[in-house]
Amino acid sequence: MNTVYSAEHQLHHGKHELIDGRLEPCVEKPERAERILKEIRHAKLGEVIAPQDFGLEPLTRVHNQAYLGFLQTAYRDWQAAHKLGDALPYVWPTSTSRHTEPRAIEAKLGRYAFDAGTPITPGSWQAACSSANVALTGAQRVTQGAHAAFALCRPPGHHASRAHYGGYCFLNNASIAAQALLDQGASSVAILDVDYHHGNGTQAIFYHRPEVLFVSIHADPAQEYPYFSGYSDETGEGAGEGATLNLPLPQGTLWDDYAEALEVGLERIHVFAPGALIVSLGVDTFKHDPIARFRLESTNFTTLGAHIATLKLPTLFVMEGGYAVEALGGNVVNVLRGFLER
Ligand code: SP5
Ligand code: ZN
């Protein structure tokens, strides 16, 4: 299987995120992608290829223009307003606020961000674009007939919605890839999100759409970030009713319970019979992850990959979270190997 990778991810390098009352060093750091790349090469999983540049058009299929315009100039605007360091929001509109478009950069940050954990740095826009191009290049491989591809995206994407960033995500790489597959002729696509955190952005983007099935296994939002979505009674709306399946699990979940939820999710995808599968691949379900609380072992990731392979669908893996850097590359390789070797 080919891995798509670009060193441009390194341009996004935040210093701090607001976490549990402190500004802490960002857990979403360049070392993550480098570790994964190293293990992919070491495991001789296949060729590592560079992304093509698809420009802005495929991004506008998923995100709105004003949001993209904001992201493009956010850091420059922050700097021009004489703010220091990375751009982080600290004031938010609420349901009682005016809805006029804000002009000040600090107001725009609150307008477009949903958390204070996602710093915008000088190179964030370029890195986010390159991450989307990595996903789009992977999607193109699948459209051209590859059985599988791995998009080594960084920054991740599944928390970003049409006009909101957060959760270390700016552009929703998996959604952009799904939309590209549809635009290139696929009649339907399933997205299986196995990141520890609910993929609130992906869910929102396709919530009303019947041709994209979104299945997510994640920590119960009553206990865990992102808190405001991911409950099992969210099943889609309008034409999209029934095309969202949330399978929340409690903190502390071990493989056996995880595997049961996985079977439910895979069965739904099997019945949906999509033209292609996108896996939002987070390995922050690992027992030693510093910000998450499932307890999967490294060997469980091999089984996860093997189970996904039983669907026998053209599959694009899109990298999302996973912050235990020592084991990160190995855990990702285990998923991909389990998938290939089945
Ligand atoms: C892509 C992805 O995995 N994004 C996750 C963003 C989560 N950010 C908030 C983390 C809050 C962690 N709270 C528990 C910390 C334990 N010290
Ligand atoms: Zn996550």
Short mmCIF file of C-alpha atoms and ligand atoms in Angstrom, two decimals:
data_model
loop_
_atom_site.label_atom_id
_atom_site.label_comp_id
_atom_site.label_asym_id
_atom_site.label_seq_id
_atom_site.Cartn_x
_atom_site.Cartn_y
_atom_site.Cartn_z
CA MET A 1 0.00 0.00 0.00
CA ASN A 2 1.27 3.48 -0.81
CA THR A 3 1.72 6.08 1.89
CA VAL A 4 1.18 9.72 0.93
CA TYR A 5 3.37 12.08 2.95
CA SER A 6 4.59 15.67 2.79
CA ALA A 7 7.23 17.29 5.01
CA GLU A 8 5.15 20.50 4.88
CA HIS A 9 3.28 19.27 7.95
CA GLN A 10 6.30 20.54 9.91
CA LEU A 11 5.21 24.13 9.17
CA HIS A 12 2.43 23.67 11.73
CA HIS A 13 4.18 23.68 15.05
CA GLY A 14 2.10 25.09 17.91
CA LYS A 15 3.72 25.87 21.22
CA HIS A 16 0.89 25.59 23.73
CA GLU A 17 -2.70 24.45 24.10
CA LEU A 18 -5.04 25.32 26.95
CA ILE A 19 -5.64 22.00 28.68
CA ASP A 20 -7.12 21.40 32.12
CA GLY A 21 -6.40 24.95 33.26
CA ARG A 22 -2.82 25.21 32.05
CA LEU A 23 -1.05 26.21 28.88
CA GLU A 24 0.71 22.95 28.12
CA PRO A 25 3.09 21.99 25.30
CA CYS A 26 1.03 20.83 22.30
CA VAL A 27 0.62 17.05 22.14
CA GLU A 28 -0.18 17.38 18.43
CA LYS A 29 3.41 17.93 17.27
CA PRO A 30 5.54 17.33 14.15
CA GLU A 31 7.34 14.41 15.76
CA ARG A 32 4.09 12.43 15.41
CA ALA A 33 4.14 12.27 11.63
CA GLU A 34 7.90 11.71 11.54
CA ARG A 35 7.59 8.72 13.87
CA ILE A 36 4.82 7.21 11.75
CA LEU A 37 6.80 7.73 8.55
CA LYS A 38 9.86 6.09 10.08
CA GLU A 39 7.91 2.97 11.09
CA ILE A 40 6.18 2.77 7.69
CA ARG A 41 9.59 2.78 6.01
CA HIS A 42 11.04 0.36 8.51
CA ALA A 43 8.12 -2.05 7.98
CA LYS A 44 8.57 -1.77 4.17
CA LEU A 45 4.84 -1.25 3.84
CA GLY A 46 5.15 0.13 0.32
CA GLU A 47 6.19 3.24 -1.56
CA VAL A 48 6.05 6.67 0.08
CA ILE A 49 4.77 9.21 -2.43
CA ALA A 50 4.42 13.01 -2.39
CA PRO A 51 1.00 14.69 -2.67
CA GLN A 52 -0.23 16.54 -5.74
CA ASP A 53 -1.52 20.08 -5.32
CA PHE A 54 -5.29 20.12 -5.98
CA GLY A 55 -5.72 23.82 -5.18
CA LEU A 56 -8.59 25.39 -3.29
CA GLU A 57 -11.53 23.93 -5.24
CA PRO A 58 -11.84 20.58 -3.40
CA LEU A 59 -11.66 22.43 -0.06
CA THR A 60 -14.62 24.63 -1.02
CA ARG A 61 -16.71 21.49 -1.57
CA VAL A 62 -16.61 20.94 2.21
CA HIS A 63 -15.73 24.26 3.88
CA ASN A 64 -17.27 27.67 3.38
CA GLN A 65 -15.44 30.49 1.64
CA ALA A 66 -15.45 32.90 4.56
CA TYR A 67 -13.93 30.22 6.80
CA LEU A 68 -11.21 29.39 4.28
CA GLY A 69 -10.47 33.09 3.85
CA PHE A 70 -10.19 33.49 7.60
CA LEU A 71 -7.77 30.56 7.94
CA GLN A 72 -5.63 31.81 5.11
CA THR A 73 -4.89 35.16 6.73
CA ALA A 74 -5.50 34.44 10.42
CA TYR A 75 -1.89 34.41 11.50
CA ARG A 76 -1.01 37.51 9.45
CA ASP A 77 -4.01 39.36 10.94
CA TRP A 78 -2.99 38.29 14.44
CA GLN A 79 0.52 39.59 13.89
CA ALA A 80 -0.71 42.83 12.31
CA ALA A 81 -2.81 43.44 15.43
CA HIS A 82 0.43 43.24 17.44
CA LYS A 83 -0.53 40.05 19.23
CA LEU A 84 2.27 37.82 20.49
CA GLY A 85 3.01 34.15 19.88
CA ASP A 86 0.54 31.70 18.37
CA ALA A 87 -3.06 32.76 17.78
CA LEU A 88 -5.43 31.25 20.37
CA PRO A 89 -9.05 32.34 20.93
CA TYR A 90 -10.20 33.64 24.27
CA VAL A 91 -13.67 35.07 23.61
CA TRP A 92 -16.63 33.30 22.02
CA PRO A 93 -20.06 34.32 20.72
CA THR A 94 -23.02 32.58 22.39
CA SER A 95 -26.67 32.08 21.47
CA THR A 96 -27.44 35.61 22.71
CA SER A 97 -24.66 37.33 20.73
CA ARG A 98 -25.00 39.50 17.66
CA HIS A 99 -24.45 37.63 14.44
CA THR A 100 -22.65 40.36 12.53
CA GLU A 101 -19.37 39.17 10.99
CA PRO A 102 -16.58 40.16 13.40
CA ARG A 103 -13.75 42.35 12.15
CA ALA A 104 -11.14 42.12 14.92
CA ILE A 105 -8.91 39.05 14.67
CA GLU A 106 -9.55 38.07 18.30
CA ALA A 107 -13.29 38.09 17.57
CA LYS A 108 -12.80 36.08 14.38
CA LEU A 109 -10.82 33.46 16.28
CA GLY A 110 -13.79 32.99 18.63
CA ARG A 111 -16.20 33.01 15.67
CA TYR A 112 -14.41 30.15 13.90
CA ALA A 113 -12.80 28.13 16.72
CA PHE A 114 -14.68 25.81 19.06
CA ASP A 115 -11.83 25.25 21.51
CA ALA A 116 -8.66 26.86 22.90
CA GLY A 117 -6.47 23.87 22.16
CA THR A 118 -5.71 24.59 18.55
CA PRO A 119 -3.08 27.31 18.04
CA ILE A 120 -2.67 28.94 14.64
CA THR A 121 1.03 29.39 13.82
CA PRO A 122 2.76 31.10 10.87
CA GLY A 123 2.73 27.90 8.79
CA SER A 124 -0.59 26.41 9.87
CA TRP A 125 -2.53 27.26 6.70
CA GLN A 126 0.16 25.86 4.41
CA ALA A 127 0.46 22.72 6.51
CA ALA A 128 -3.32 22.24 6.62
CA CYS A 129 -3.52 22.61 2.82
CA SER A 130 -0.74 20.10 2.35
CA SER A 131 -2.52 17.70 4.74
CA ALA A 132 -5.70 18.00 2.62
CA ASN A 133 -3.63 17.39 -0.53
CA VAL A 134 -2.20 14.26 1.10
CA ALA A 135 -5.76 12.97 1.64
CA LEU A 136 -6.83 13.98 -1.87
CA THR A 137 -3.84 12.21 -3.40
CA GLY A 138 -4.75 9.09 -1.45
CA ALA A 139 -8.33 9.36 -2.69
CA GLN A 140 -7.06 9.69 -6.24
CA ARG A 141 -5.06 6.45 -5.86
CA VAL A 142 -8.24 4.68 -4.77
CA THR A 143 -10.23 6.18 -7.65
CA GLN A 144 -7.51 4.95 -10.01
CA GLY A 145 -7.99 1.42 -8.76
CA ALA A 146 -5.67 0.96 -5.78
CA HIS A 147 -7.22 -1.37 -3.22
CA ALA A 148 -5.89 0.76 -0.36
CA ALA A 149 -3.81 3.84 0.43
CA PHE A 150 -2.58 5.53 3.58
CA ALA A 151 -2.79 9.33 3.79
CA LEU A 152 -0.32 10.34 6.50
CA CYS A 153 -2.18 13.56 7.25
CA ARG A 154 -0.98 16.12 9.76
CA PRO A 155 -2.57 18.29 11.08
CA PRO A 156 -5.53 15.93 11.57
CA GLY A 157 -9.03 16.80 10.34
CA HIS A 158 -12.06 15.05 11.85
CA HIS A 159 -12.97 17.80 14.34
CA ALA A 160 -13.11 20.52 11.65
CA SER A 161 -16.58 21.25 10.28
CA ARG A 162 -17.80 23.46 7.44
CA ALA A 163 -16.84 26.67 9.26
CA HIS A 164 -15.18 25.69 12.54
CA TYR A 165 -11.73 24.54 13.60
CA GLY A 166 -10.63 22.91 16.84
CA GLY A 167 -9.33 19.66 18.30
CA TYR A 168 -6.02 20.26 16.46
CA CYS A 169 -7.96 20.23 13.14
CA PHE A 170 -8.38 22.96 10.47
CA LEU A 171 -9.47 21.23 7.26
CA ASN A 172 -11.46 18.00 7.40
CA ASN A 173 -9.16 15.79 5.36
CA ALA A 174 -11.36 12.67 5.50
CA SER A 175 -14.45 14.65 4.43
CA ILE A 176 -12.57 16.40 1.64
CA ALA A 177 -11.40 12.99 0.42
CA ALA A 178 -14.93 11.53 0.70
CA GLN A 179 -16.37 14.42 -1.31
CA ALA A 180 -13.63 13.98 -3.92
CA LEU A 181 -14.47 10.28 -4.27
CA LEU A 182 -18.13 11.22 -4.81
CA ASP A 183 -17.18 13.92 -7.30
CA GLN A 184 -15.05 11.38 -9.16
CA GLY A 185 -18.02 9.07 -9.58
CA ALA A 186 -18.45 6.98 -6.42
CA SER A 187 -22.16 6.65 -5.69
CA SER A 188 -21.64 6.38 -1.94
CA VAL A 189 -18.85 6.42 0.64
CA ALA A 190 -18.65 5.15 4.22
CA ILE A 191 -16.44 6.83 6.79
CA LEU A 192 -15.38 4.69 9.75
CA ASP A 193 -13.94 6.91 12.48
CA VAL A 194 -11.92 4.96 15.05
CA ASP A 195 -10.24 7.94 16.73
CA TYR A 196 -10.80 8.05 20.51
CA HIS A 197 -12.64 11.36 20.17
CA HIS A 198 -15.95 11.77 18.36
CA GLY A 199 -15.48 13.10 14.81
CA ASN A 200 -17.88 15.98 15.35
CA GLY A 201 -16.73 17.84 12.24
CA THR A 202 -17.19 14.90 9.88
CA GLN A 203 -20.58 14.10 11.40
CA ALA A 204 -21.77 17.68 10.93
CA ILE A 205 -20.54 17.92 7.33
CA PHE A 206 -22.50 14.86 6.22
CA TYR A 207 -25.37 14.91 8.74
CA HIS A 208 -28.02 15.62 6.10
CA ARG A 209 -26.48 13.52 3.34
CA PRO A 210 -27.71 9.99 2.55
CA GLU A 211 -24.78 9.08 0.29
CA VAL A 212 -22.15 9.27 3.05
CA LEU A 213 -22.47 6.86 5.97
CA PHE A 214 -20.63 8.07 9.07
CA VAL A 215 -19.83 5.42 11.71
CA SER A 216 -17.85 6.43 14.77
CA ILE A 217 -16.53 4.49 17.78
CA HIS A 218 -15.34 6.89 20.47
CA ALA A 219 -15.32 7.82 24.14
CA ASP A 220 -18.71 8.72 25.60
CA PRO A 221 -19.17 12.47 25.07
CA ALA A 222 -20.87 12.69 28.47
CA GLN A 223 -17.35 12.10 29.89
CA GLU A 224 -15.02 13.17 27.13
CA TYR A 225 -14.05 15.79 24.59
CA PRO A 226 -15.66 17.08 22.34
CA TYR A 227 -18.60 16.77 24.79
CA PHE A 228 -21.31 18.37 22.59
CA SER A 229 -21.83 15.58 20.06
CA GLY A 230 -21.31 11.87 19.58
CA TYR A 231 -24.30 10.49 21.49
CA SER A 232 -25.98 7.36 20.15
CA ASP A 233 -29.27 9.17 19.49
CA GLU A 234 -27.61 11.31 16.81
CA THR A 235 -28.56 9.35 13.70
CA GLY A 236 -28.64 11.95 10.92
CA GLU A 237 -31.34 14.33 9.78
CA GLY A 238 -33.66 14.81 6.83
CA ALA A 239 -32.39 12.86 3.83
CA GLY A 240 -29.42 11.83 6.01
CA GLU A 241 -31.57 10.17 8.67
CA GLY A 242 -30.04 6.77 9.43
CA ALA A 243 -26.69 7.56 7.77
CA THR A 244 -24.93 8.43 11.05
CA LEU A 245 -24.10 5.76 13.62
CA ASN A 246 -22.43 6.70 16.90
CA LEU A 247 -21.07 3.94 19.12
CA PRO A 248 -19.85 5.67 22.31
CA LEU A 249 -17.95 3.58 24.86
CA PRO A 250 -16.97 4.42 28.46
CA GLN A 251 -13.50 5.51 29.54
CA GLY A 252 -11.44 2.46 30.45
CA THR A 253 -12.77 0.37 27.54
CA LEU A 254 -10.68 -2.72 26.71
CA TRP A 255 -10.42 -4.55 23.38
CA ASP A 256 -13.27 -7.04 23.95
CA ASP A 257 -15.92 -4.35 24.33
CA TYR A 258 -14.30 -2.28 21.60
CA ALA A 259 -14.43 -5.27 19.23
CA GLU A 260 -18.16 -5.68 19.86
CA ALA A 261 -18.84 -2.08 18.87
CA LEU A 262 -16.57 -2.54 15.87
CA GLU A 263 -18.60 -5.51 14.65
CA VAL A 264 -21.80 -3.44 14.90
CA GLY A 265 -20.17 -0.64 12.91
CA LEU A 266 -18.73 -2.96 10.27
CA GLU A 267 -22.06 -4.72 9.84
CA ARG A 268 -23.75 -1.37 9.19
CA ILE A 269 -21.12 -0.49 6.58
CA HIS A 270 -21.51 -3.92 4.96
CA VAL A 271 -25.27 -3.41 4.62
CA PHE A 272 -24.77 0.13 3.28
CA ALA A 273 -22.47 -1.36 0.60
CA PRO A 274 -20.56 1.83 -0.28
CA GLY A 275 -18.31 2.26 -3.30
CA ALA A 276 -15.38 3.03 -1.01
CA LEU A 277 -14.37 3.22 2.64
CA ILE A 278 -12.47 5.98 4.40
CA VAL A 279 -11.02 5.15 7.79
CA SER A 280 -10.41 8.14 10.06
CA LEU A 281 -7.48 6.46 11.75
CA GLY A 282 -6.81 7.70 15.26
CA VAL A 283 -4.74 5.46 17.51
CA ASP A 284 -5.35 7.54 20.64
CA THR A 285 -7.39 4.52 21.83
CA PHE A 286 -3.99 3.10 22.91
CA LYS A 287 -3.64 2.38 26.64
CA HIS A 288 -0.72 4.77 27.13
CA ASP A 289 -2.15 7.72 25.24
CA PRO A 290 -1.48 10.86 27.32
CA ILE A 291 -4.86 12.56 26.68
CA ALA A 292 -7.21 9.60 26.27
CA ARG A 293 -8.57 6.75 28.37
CA PHE A 294 -9.28 3.62 26.38
CA ARG A 295 -6.97 0.68 27.00
CA LEU A 296 -6.17 -0.92 23.65
CA GLU A 297 -2.88 -2.85 23.39
CA SER A 298 -0.52 -2.50 20.43
CA THR A 299 -1.45 -6.00 19.25
CA ASN A 300 -5.16 -5.05 19.21
CA PHE A 301 -4.44 -2.61 16.38
CA THR A 302 -3.41 -5.50 14.12
CA THR A 303 -6.75 -7.16 14.79
CA LEU A 304 -8.53 -3.85 14.13
CA GLY A 305 -6.92 -3.65 10.69
CA ALA A 306 -7.79 -7.27 9.93
CA HIS A 307 -11.42 -6.71 10.88
CA ILE A 308 -11.66 -3.64 8.63
CA ALA A 309 -10.27 -5.75 5.77
CA THR A 310 -13.21 -8.16 6.01
CA LEU A 311 -15.34 -5.48 4.31
CA LYS A 312 -13.25 -6.00 1.15
CA LEU A 313 -13.78 -2.39 0.12
CA PRO A 314 -11.39 0.01 -1.61
CA THR A 315 -10.04 1.74 1.49
CA LEU A 316 -8.34 5.03 2.21
CA PHE A 317 -6.79 5.37 5.66
CA VAL A 318 -6.58 9.00 6.79
CA MET A 319 -4.41 9.77 9.83
CA GLU A 320 -6.16 11.51 12.73
CA GLY A 321 -5.04 11.42 16.41
CA GLY A 322 -2.63 9.40 18.55
CA TYR A 323 -0.25 11.09 20.98
CA ALA A 324 1.80 8.37 22.68
CA VAL A 325 4.73 9.10 20.36
CA GLU A 326 6.93 6.16 21.43
CA ALA A 327 4.34 3.61 20.30
CA LEU A 328 2.53 5.72 17.68
CA GLY A 329 4.33 4.51 14.55
CA GLY A 330 4.11 0.88 15.61
CA ASN A 331 0.41 1.11 16.35
CA VAL A 332 -0.34 2.69 12.96
CA VAL A 333 1.77 0.10 11.14
CA ASN A 334 -0.06 -2.65 13.04
CA VAL A 335 -3.44 -1.43 11.72
CA LEU A 336 -2.17 -1.24 8.15
CA ARG A 337 -0.37 -4.61 8.34
CA GLY A 338 -3.40 -6.27 9.90
CA PHE A 339 -5.45 -4.90 7.00
CA LEU A 340 -2.97 -6.05 4.33
CA GLU A 341 -2.23 -9.47 5.76
CA ARG A 342 -5.73 -10.65 6.23
C1 SP5 B 1 -7.53 14.72 16.42
C2 SP5 B 1 -7.67 14.59 17.91
O1 SP5 B 1 -7.44 13.51 18.45
N1 SP5 B 1 -7.98 15.69 18.60
C3 SP5 B 1 -8.17 15.62 20.02
C4 SP5 B 1 -8.30 16.95 20.65
C5 SP5 B 1 -8.45 16.83 22.15
N2 SP5 B 1 -8.14 18.04 22.82
C6 SP5 B 1 -8.61 18.17 24.17
C7 SP5 B 1 -7.96 17.19 25.10
C8 SP5 B 1 -8.51 17.25 26.49
C9 SP5 B 1 -7.82 16.21 27.33
N3 SP5 B 1 -8.29 16.20 28.67
C10 SP5 B 1 -7.67 15.16 29.53
C11 SP5 B 1 -6.23 15.45 29.82
C12 SP5 B 1 -5.62 14.49 30.80
N4 SP5 B 1 -4.42 15.06 31.39
ZN ZN B 2 -8.56 11.89 18.98
#
